XYZ file of C-alpha atoms in Angstrom:
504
model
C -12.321 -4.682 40.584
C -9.913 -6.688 39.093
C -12.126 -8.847 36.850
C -14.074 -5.891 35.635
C -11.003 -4.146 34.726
C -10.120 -7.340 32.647
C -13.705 -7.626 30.925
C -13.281 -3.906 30.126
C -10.439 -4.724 28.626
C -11.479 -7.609 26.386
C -14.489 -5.279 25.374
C -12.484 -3.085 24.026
C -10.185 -5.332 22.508
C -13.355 -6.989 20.892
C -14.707 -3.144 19.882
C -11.067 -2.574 18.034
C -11.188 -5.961 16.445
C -15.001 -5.530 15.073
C -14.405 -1.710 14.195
C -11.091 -3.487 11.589
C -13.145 -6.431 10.555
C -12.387 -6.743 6.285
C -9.172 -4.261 6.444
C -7.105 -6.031 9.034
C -4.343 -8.072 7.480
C -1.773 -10.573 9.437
C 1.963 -9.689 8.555
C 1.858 -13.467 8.125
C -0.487 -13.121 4.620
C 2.085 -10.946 2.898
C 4.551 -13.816 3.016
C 4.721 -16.259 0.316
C 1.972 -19.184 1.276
C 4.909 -21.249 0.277
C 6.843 -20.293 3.728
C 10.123 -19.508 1.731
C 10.405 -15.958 3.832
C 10.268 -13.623 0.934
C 6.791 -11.767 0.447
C 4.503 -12.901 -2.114
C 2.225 -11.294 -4.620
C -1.582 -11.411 -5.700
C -0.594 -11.179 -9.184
C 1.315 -14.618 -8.495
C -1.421 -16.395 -6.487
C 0.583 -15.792 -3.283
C 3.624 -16.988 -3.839
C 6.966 -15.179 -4.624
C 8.575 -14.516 -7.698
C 10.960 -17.802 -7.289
C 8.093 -20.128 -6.264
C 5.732 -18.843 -8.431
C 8.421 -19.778 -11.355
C 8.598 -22.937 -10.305
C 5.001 -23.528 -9.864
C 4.349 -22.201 -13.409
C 7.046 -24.415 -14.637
C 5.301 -27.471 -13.018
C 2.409 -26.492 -14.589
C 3.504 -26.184 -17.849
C 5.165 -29.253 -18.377
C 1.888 -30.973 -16.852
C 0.365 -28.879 -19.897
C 2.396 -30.131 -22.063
C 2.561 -33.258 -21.029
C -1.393 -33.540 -21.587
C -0.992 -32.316 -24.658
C 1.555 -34.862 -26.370
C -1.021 -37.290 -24.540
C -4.023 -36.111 -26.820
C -1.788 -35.946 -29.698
C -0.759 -39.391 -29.136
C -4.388 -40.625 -28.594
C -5.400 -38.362 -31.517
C -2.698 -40.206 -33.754
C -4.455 -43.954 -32.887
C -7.790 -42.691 -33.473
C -6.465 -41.635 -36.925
C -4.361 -45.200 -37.658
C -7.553 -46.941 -36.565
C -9.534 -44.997 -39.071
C -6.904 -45.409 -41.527
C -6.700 -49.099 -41.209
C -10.669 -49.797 -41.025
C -11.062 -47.406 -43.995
C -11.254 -48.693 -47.584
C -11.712 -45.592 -49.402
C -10.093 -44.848 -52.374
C -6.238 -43.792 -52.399
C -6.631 -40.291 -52.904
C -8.945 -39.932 -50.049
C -6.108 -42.280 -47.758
C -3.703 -39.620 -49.087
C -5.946 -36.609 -48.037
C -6.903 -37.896 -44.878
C -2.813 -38.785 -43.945
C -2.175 -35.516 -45.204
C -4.233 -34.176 -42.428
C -3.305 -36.541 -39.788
C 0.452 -34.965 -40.668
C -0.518 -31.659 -40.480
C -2.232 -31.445 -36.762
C 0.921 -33.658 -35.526
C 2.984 -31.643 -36.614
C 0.708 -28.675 -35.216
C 0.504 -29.850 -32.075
C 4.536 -30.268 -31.901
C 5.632 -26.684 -32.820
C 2.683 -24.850 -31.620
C 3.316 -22.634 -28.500
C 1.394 -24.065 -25.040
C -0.830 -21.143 -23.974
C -3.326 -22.491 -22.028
C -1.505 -22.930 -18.898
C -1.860 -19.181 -18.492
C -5.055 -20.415 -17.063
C -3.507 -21.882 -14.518
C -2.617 -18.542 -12.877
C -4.502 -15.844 -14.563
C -7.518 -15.074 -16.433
C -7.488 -16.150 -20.500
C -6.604 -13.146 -22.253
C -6.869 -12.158 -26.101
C -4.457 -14.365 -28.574
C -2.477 -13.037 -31.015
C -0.550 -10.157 -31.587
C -2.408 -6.853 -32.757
C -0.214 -5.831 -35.321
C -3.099 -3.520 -36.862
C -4.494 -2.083 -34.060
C -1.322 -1.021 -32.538
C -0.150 0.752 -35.451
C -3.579 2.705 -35.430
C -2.819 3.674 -31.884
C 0.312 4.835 -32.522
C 1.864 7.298 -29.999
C 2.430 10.973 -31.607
C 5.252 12.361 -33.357
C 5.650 14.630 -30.281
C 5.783 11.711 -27.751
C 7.902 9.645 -29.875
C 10.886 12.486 -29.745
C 10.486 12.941 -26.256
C 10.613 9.169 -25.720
C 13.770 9.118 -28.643
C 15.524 11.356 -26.229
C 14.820 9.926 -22.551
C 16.495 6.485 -24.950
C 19.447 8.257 -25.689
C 19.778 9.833 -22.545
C 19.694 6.539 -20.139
C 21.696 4.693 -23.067
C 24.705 7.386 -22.433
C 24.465 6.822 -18.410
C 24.785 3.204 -18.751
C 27.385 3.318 -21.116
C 29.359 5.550 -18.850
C 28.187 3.106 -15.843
C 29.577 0.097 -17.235
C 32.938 2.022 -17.933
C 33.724 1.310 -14.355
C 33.226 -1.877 -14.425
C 36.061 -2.152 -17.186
C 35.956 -5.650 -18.895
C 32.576 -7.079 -17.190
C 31.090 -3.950 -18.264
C 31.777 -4.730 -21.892
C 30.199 -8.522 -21.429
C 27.012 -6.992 -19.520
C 26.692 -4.430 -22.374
C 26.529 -7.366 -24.882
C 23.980 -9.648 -22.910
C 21.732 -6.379 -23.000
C 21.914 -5.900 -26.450
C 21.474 -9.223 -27.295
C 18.498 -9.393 -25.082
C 16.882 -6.379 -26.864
C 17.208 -8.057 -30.296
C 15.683 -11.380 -28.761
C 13.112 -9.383 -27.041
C 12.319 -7.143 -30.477
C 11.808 -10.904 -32.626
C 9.478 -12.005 -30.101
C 6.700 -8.864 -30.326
C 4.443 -11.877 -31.620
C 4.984 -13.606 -27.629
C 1.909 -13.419 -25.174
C 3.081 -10.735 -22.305
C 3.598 -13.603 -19.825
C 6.188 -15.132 -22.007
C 7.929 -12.282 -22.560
C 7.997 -11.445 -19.106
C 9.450 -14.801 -18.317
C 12.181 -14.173 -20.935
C 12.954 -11.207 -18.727
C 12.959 -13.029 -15.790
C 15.089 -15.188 -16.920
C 17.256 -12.559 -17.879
C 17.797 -11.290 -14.698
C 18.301 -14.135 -13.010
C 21.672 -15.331 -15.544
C 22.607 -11.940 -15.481
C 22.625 -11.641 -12.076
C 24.724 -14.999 -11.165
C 27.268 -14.266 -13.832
C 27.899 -10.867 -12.219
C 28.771 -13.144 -8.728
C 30.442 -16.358 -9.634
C 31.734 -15.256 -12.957
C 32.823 -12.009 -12.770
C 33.165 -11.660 -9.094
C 31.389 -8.677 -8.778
C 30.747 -7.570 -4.781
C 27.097 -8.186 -3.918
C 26.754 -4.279 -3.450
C 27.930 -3.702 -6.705
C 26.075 -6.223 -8.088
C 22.646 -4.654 -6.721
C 23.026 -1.196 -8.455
C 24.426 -3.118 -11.685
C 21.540 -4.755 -11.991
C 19.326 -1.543 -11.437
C 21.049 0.621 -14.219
C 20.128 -2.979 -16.252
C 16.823 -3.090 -15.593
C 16.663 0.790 -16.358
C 18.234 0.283 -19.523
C 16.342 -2.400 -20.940
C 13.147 -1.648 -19.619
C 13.437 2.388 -20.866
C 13.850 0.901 -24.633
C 10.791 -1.700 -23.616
C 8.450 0.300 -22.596
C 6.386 1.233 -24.965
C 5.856 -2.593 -25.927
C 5.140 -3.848 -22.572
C 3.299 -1.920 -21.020
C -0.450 -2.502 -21.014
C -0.113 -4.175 -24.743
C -3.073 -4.937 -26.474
C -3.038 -8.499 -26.438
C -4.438 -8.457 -22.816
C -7.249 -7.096 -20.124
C -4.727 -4.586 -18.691
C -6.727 -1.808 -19.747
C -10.247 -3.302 -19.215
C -9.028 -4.356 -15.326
C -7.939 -0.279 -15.129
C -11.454 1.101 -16.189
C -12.991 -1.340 -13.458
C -10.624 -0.358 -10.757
C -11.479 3.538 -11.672
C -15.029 2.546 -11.877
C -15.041 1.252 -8.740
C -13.072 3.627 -7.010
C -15.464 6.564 -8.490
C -18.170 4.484 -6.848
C -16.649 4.543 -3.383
C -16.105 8.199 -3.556
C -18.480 8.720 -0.111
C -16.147 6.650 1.883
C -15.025 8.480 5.185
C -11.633 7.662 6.641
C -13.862 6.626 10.121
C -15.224 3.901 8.244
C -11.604 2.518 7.314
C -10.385 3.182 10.884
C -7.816 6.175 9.575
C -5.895 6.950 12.533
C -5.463 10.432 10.529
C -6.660 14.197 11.272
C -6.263 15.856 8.317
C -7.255 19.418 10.462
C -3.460 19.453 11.161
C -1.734 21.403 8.495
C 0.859 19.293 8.534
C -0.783 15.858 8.206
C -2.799 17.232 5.427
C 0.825 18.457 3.629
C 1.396 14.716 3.971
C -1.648 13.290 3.011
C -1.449 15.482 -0.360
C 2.516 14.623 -0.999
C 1.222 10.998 0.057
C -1.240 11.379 -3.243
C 1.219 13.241 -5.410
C 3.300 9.966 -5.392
C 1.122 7.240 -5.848
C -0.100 9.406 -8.816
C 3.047 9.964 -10.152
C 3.673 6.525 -10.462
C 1.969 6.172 -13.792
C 4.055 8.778 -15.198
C 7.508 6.420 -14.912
C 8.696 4.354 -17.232
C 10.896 2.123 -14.966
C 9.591 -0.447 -12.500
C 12.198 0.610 -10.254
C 10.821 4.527 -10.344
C 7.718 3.143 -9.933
C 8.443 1.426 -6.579
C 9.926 4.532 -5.569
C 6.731 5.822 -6.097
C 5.255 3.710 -3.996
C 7.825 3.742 -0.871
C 7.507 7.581 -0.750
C 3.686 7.735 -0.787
C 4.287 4.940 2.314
C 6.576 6.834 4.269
C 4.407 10.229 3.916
C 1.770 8.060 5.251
C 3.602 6.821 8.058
C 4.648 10.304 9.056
C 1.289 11.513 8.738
C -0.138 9.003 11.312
C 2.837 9.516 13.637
C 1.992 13.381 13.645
C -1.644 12.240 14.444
C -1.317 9.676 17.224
C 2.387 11.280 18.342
C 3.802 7.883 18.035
C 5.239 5.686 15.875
C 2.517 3.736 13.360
C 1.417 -0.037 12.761
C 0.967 -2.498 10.214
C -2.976 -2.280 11.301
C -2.701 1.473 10.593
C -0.714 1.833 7.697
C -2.872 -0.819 5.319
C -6.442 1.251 5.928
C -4.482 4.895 5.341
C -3.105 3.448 2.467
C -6.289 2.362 1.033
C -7.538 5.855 2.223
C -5.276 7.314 0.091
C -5.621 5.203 -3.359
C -9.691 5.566 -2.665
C -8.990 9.713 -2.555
C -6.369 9.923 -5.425
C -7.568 7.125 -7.529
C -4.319 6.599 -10.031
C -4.153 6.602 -12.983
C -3.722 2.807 -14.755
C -3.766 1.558 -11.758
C -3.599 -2.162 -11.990
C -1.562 -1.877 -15.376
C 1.712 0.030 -13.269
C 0.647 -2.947 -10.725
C 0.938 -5.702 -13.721
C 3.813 -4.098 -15.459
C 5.853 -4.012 -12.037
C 4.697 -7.516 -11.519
C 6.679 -8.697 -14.576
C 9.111 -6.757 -15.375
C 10.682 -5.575 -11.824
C 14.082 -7.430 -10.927
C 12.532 -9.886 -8.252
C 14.573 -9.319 -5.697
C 13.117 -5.963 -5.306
C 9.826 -7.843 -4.899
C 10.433 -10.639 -2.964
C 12.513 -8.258 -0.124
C 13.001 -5.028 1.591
C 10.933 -2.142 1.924
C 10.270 -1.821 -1.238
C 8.380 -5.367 -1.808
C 6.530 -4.965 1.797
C 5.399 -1.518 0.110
C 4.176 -2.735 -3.266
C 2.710 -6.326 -1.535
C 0.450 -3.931 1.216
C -0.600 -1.545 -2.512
C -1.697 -5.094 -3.976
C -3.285 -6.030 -0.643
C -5.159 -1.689 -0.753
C -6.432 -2.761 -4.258
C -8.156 -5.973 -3.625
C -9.609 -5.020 -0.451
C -10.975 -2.353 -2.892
C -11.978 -4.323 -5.344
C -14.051 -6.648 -2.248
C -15.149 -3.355 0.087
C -18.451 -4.458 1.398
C -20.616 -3.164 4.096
C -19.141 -5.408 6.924
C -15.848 -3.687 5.851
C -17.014 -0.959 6.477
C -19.344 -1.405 9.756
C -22.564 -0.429 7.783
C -26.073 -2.021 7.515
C -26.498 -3.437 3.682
C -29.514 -1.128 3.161
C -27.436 1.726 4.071
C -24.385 0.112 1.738
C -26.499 0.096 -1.528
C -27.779 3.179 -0.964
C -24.488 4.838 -0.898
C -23.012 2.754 -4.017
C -26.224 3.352 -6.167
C -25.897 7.362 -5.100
C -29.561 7.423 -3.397
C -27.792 9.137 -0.355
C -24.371 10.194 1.023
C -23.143 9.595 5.050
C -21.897 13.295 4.247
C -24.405 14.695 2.384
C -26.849 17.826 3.718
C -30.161 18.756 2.318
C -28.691 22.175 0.812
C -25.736 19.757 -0.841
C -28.113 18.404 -3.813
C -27.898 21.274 -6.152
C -27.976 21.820 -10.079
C -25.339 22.960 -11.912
C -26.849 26.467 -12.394
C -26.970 27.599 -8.782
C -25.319 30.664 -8.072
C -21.889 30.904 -6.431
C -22.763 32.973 -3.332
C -26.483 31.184 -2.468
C -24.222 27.654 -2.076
C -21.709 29.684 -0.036
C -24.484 31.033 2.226
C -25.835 27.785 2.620
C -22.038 26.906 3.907
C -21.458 29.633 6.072
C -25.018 28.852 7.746
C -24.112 25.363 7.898
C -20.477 26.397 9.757
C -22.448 28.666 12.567
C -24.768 25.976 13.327
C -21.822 23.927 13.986
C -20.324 26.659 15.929
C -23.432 26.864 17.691
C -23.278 23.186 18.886
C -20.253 23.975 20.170
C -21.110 26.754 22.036
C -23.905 24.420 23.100
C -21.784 21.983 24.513
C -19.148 24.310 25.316
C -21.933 25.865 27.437
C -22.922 22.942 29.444
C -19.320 21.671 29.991
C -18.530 24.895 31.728
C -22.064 24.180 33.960
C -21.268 21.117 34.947
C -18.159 22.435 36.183
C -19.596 25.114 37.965
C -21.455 22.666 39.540
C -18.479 20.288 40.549
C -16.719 23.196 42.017
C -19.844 24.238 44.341
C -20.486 20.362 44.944
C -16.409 20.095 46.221
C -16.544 23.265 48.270
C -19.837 21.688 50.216
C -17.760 18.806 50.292
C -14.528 19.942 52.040
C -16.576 22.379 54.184
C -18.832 19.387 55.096
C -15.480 17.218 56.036
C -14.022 20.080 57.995
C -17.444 20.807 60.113
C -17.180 17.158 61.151
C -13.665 16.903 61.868
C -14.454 19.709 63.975
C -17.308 18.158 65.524
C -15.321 15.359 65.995
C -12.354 16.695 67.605
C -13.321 20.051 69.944
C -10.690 22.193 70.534
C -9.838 23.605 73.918
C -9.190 27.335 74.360
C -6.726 27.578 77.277
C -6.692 31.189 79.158
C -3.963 33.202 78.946
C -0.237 33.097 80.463
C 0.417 36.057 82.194
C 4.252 37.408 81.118
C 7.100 38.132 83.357
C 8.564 40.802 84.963
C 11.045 42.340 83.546
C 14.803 41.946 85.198
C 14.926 45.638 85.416
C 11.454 46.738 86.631
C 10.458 48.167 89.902
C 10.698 45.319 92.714
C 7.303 46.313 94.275
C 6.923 43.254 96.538
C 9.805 44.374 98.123
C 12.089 41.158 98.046
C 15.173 42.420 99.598
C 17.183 42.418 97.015
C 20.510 43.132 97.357
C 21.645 46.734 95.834
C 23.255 47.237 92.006
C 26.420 47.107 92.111
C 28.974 50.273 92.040
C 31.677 50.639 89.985
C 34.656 51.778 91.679
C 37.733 53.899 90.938
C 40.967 53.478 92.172
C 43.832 56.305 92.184
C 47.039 55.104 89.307
């Protein structure tokens, strides 16, 4: 009994591990592959903000490295040819003349191609033109004017408590924004390495130099990151100079194509037939959609942590306990595949490198943002092991042959009136009803049946216990006289007694 208890078990250990094949993900991934502790990031290979830095840095002095290599070679090649050569004077001249020129190119020219190293080769060059075509509205740009002034005023009156560090912090900023305003013609991963950078001094001059306490130093550096980021905004995010945009249309695309995705095939411990789980599930979409509409990376996270913890609470509701990792990640791509946000992977990119890294590389809200990077790829890879589906009956739900929840009186044109499709509903709800019934029907026989089956039972074990065990009916006792009664046998007894009276 033991060891088929045991297999049982292991079967349906084995049937929970198959039905999570493709969505399951180890706590351990999340980290940075590095092993530093802090979590890491798709955007970043894996790693975490700090060790991603560094390996970039590697990386680009190898670049670089290479490239005054080649320069060099380039320069002997062009001595050799210079020294062999017996052209005339004015062709030596032209030909050092050129020789000049790409040294002196290959000196003060700006080492892009390690972006390769990390991400995929974007456009070059600043779109002057193009953005000034797609300039934001007069409308937009007051609105915008005003949310400036109105963040500028609360960290001004921030750093007043800060007294004299406040009035150094308020100069790094500003002197920040004018570097950051001369370098518009900077690809977007430079510029987000300037802000990097940025942080990080920032950060350690608020602790060693002006011994600021590390909980102060926290919320100093998110009114900084608010302040800076509300003026860069419009600048950084999804600029033209990269895919941003392209990536977003693919996501959406893709996500559009996935629209016949049930939460049974993600393994969604979540029934959304419970008012209040659905009240979740909607606030859990409300968030991750509002996301887009925030113009600081820190709001943004926020976002995201709210849209988590709805989530959470909605599968605690449904399984009246507390949730997993292994339940949270599928929900949560649940949720992205039903709301499908806007600029999705541009909030994703602009959080990536612009957030203050600590946020990223700790607390809830980097385990948060690292399991939404995690939800997008596994969109991005959905396939029909994923999903536990044949690959016949995969392409024929992507190429929108069929539907696992479509019905025959579903396929209708546009023209179709109202109250024929609601007919078709309502019939469709009473023959569900009526399998209900059905069942319903043939529960309550099969009880019937166990009751009758357990009253032969008992009356079968009492008939043989009977059998078993005869009872013997004794006669009779016959009862007493009474004290008092007539004494017809005539036993002599002496007389009653007589009370007697005596005179005084």
């Amino acid at each position: 009994l033991l060891s088929l208890t045991l297999f049982s078990l292991n079967r349906k250990k084995m049937n929970l591990k198959s039905e999570r094949r493709g969505i399951h993900v180890d706590q351990s991934e999340l980290l940075c592959k590095k092993g530093c502790g802090y979590y890491g990031n798709p955007a970043w290979q894996g790693y975490c903000s700090k060790c991603w830095r560094e390996e970039y840095h590697k990386a680009r002095q190898k670049q670089i490295q290479e490239d005054w290599e080649l320069a060099e070679r380039l320069q002997r090649e062009e001595e050799e040819a210079y020294a062999s050569s017996q052209s005339t004077q004015g062709a030596q001249s032209l030909t050092f003349s050129k020789f000049e020129e790409k040294k002196t190119n290959e000196k003060t020219r700006k080492v892009t191609t390690v972006k390769k190293f990390f991400t995929a080769s974007s456009r070059a060059g600043a779109k002057k033109e193009i953005q000034e075509a797609k300039a934001p509205s007069p409308s937009i740009n007051r609105q915008a004017s005003i949310e400036t002034d109105r963040v500028s005023k609360e960290f001004i009156e921030f750093l007043k408590t800060y007294h004299k560090p406040g009035q150094d912090i308020y100069k790094q900023c500003k002197l920040f924004l004018d570097t950051m305003n001369h370098k518009r013609d900077l690809s977007i991963e430079e510029q987000s390495e300037c802000a990097q950078d940025f942080y990080q001094n920032v950060a350690e001059k608020l602790q060693t130099r002006w011994k600021v306490p590390p909980e102060k130093v926290e919320k100093a550096m998110d009114q900084i990151e608010k302040y800076i980021m509300t003026r860069q905004y419009k600048y950084v995010f999804c600029p033209e100079t990269t895919d941003d945009e392209k990536k977003d249309l693919a996501v959406q695309k893709r996500i559009r194509a996935l629209h016949w995705v049930t939460p049974q095939m993600l393994c969604v411990p979540v029934n959304e037939e419970i008012p209040e789980v659905s009240d979740m599930v909607v606030k859990a979409i409300t968030d991750i959609i509002e996301m887009d509409s925030k113009r600081v990376p820190r709001d943004k996270l926020a976002c995201i942590t709210k849209c988590s913890k709805h989530i959470f609470n909605a599968i605690k509701i449904t399984k009246n306990e507390p949730a997993s990792a292994d339940d949270f990640l599928p929900t949560l791509i649940y949720i992205v595949l039903k709301g499908n946000p806007p600029r999705l992977q541009s909030n994703i990119q602009y959080i990536t490198r612009f957030c203050n890294p600590s946020r990223l590389m700790t607390g809830e809200d980097g385990y948060y943002f690292t399991n939404l990077c995690c939800a997008v790829a596994f969109i991005e890879k959905l396939d029909a092991q994923s999903l536990n589906l044949s690959q016949e009956d995969f392409d024929r739900f992507m190429t929108g042959q069929t539907s696992p929840k479509k019905q025959e009186s579903d396929s209708w044109s546009p023209d179709v009136c109202l109250g024929v499709k609601q007919m078709y509903k309502n019939l469709d709800l009473l023959s569900q009803l009526n399998e209900r019934q059905e069942r319903i029907v043939n529960e309550a026989k099969k009880l019937e049946k166990d009751l009758i089956d357990w009253t032969d039972g008992v009356a079968k074990e009492v008939q043989d216990i009977v059998e078993k065990y005869p009872l013997e009916i004794k006669p009779k006792n016959q009862a007493l006289a009474a004290i008092d009664s007539e004494n017809v046998e005539n036993d002599k007894l002496p007389p009653p007694l007589q009370p007697q009276v005596y005179a005084g």
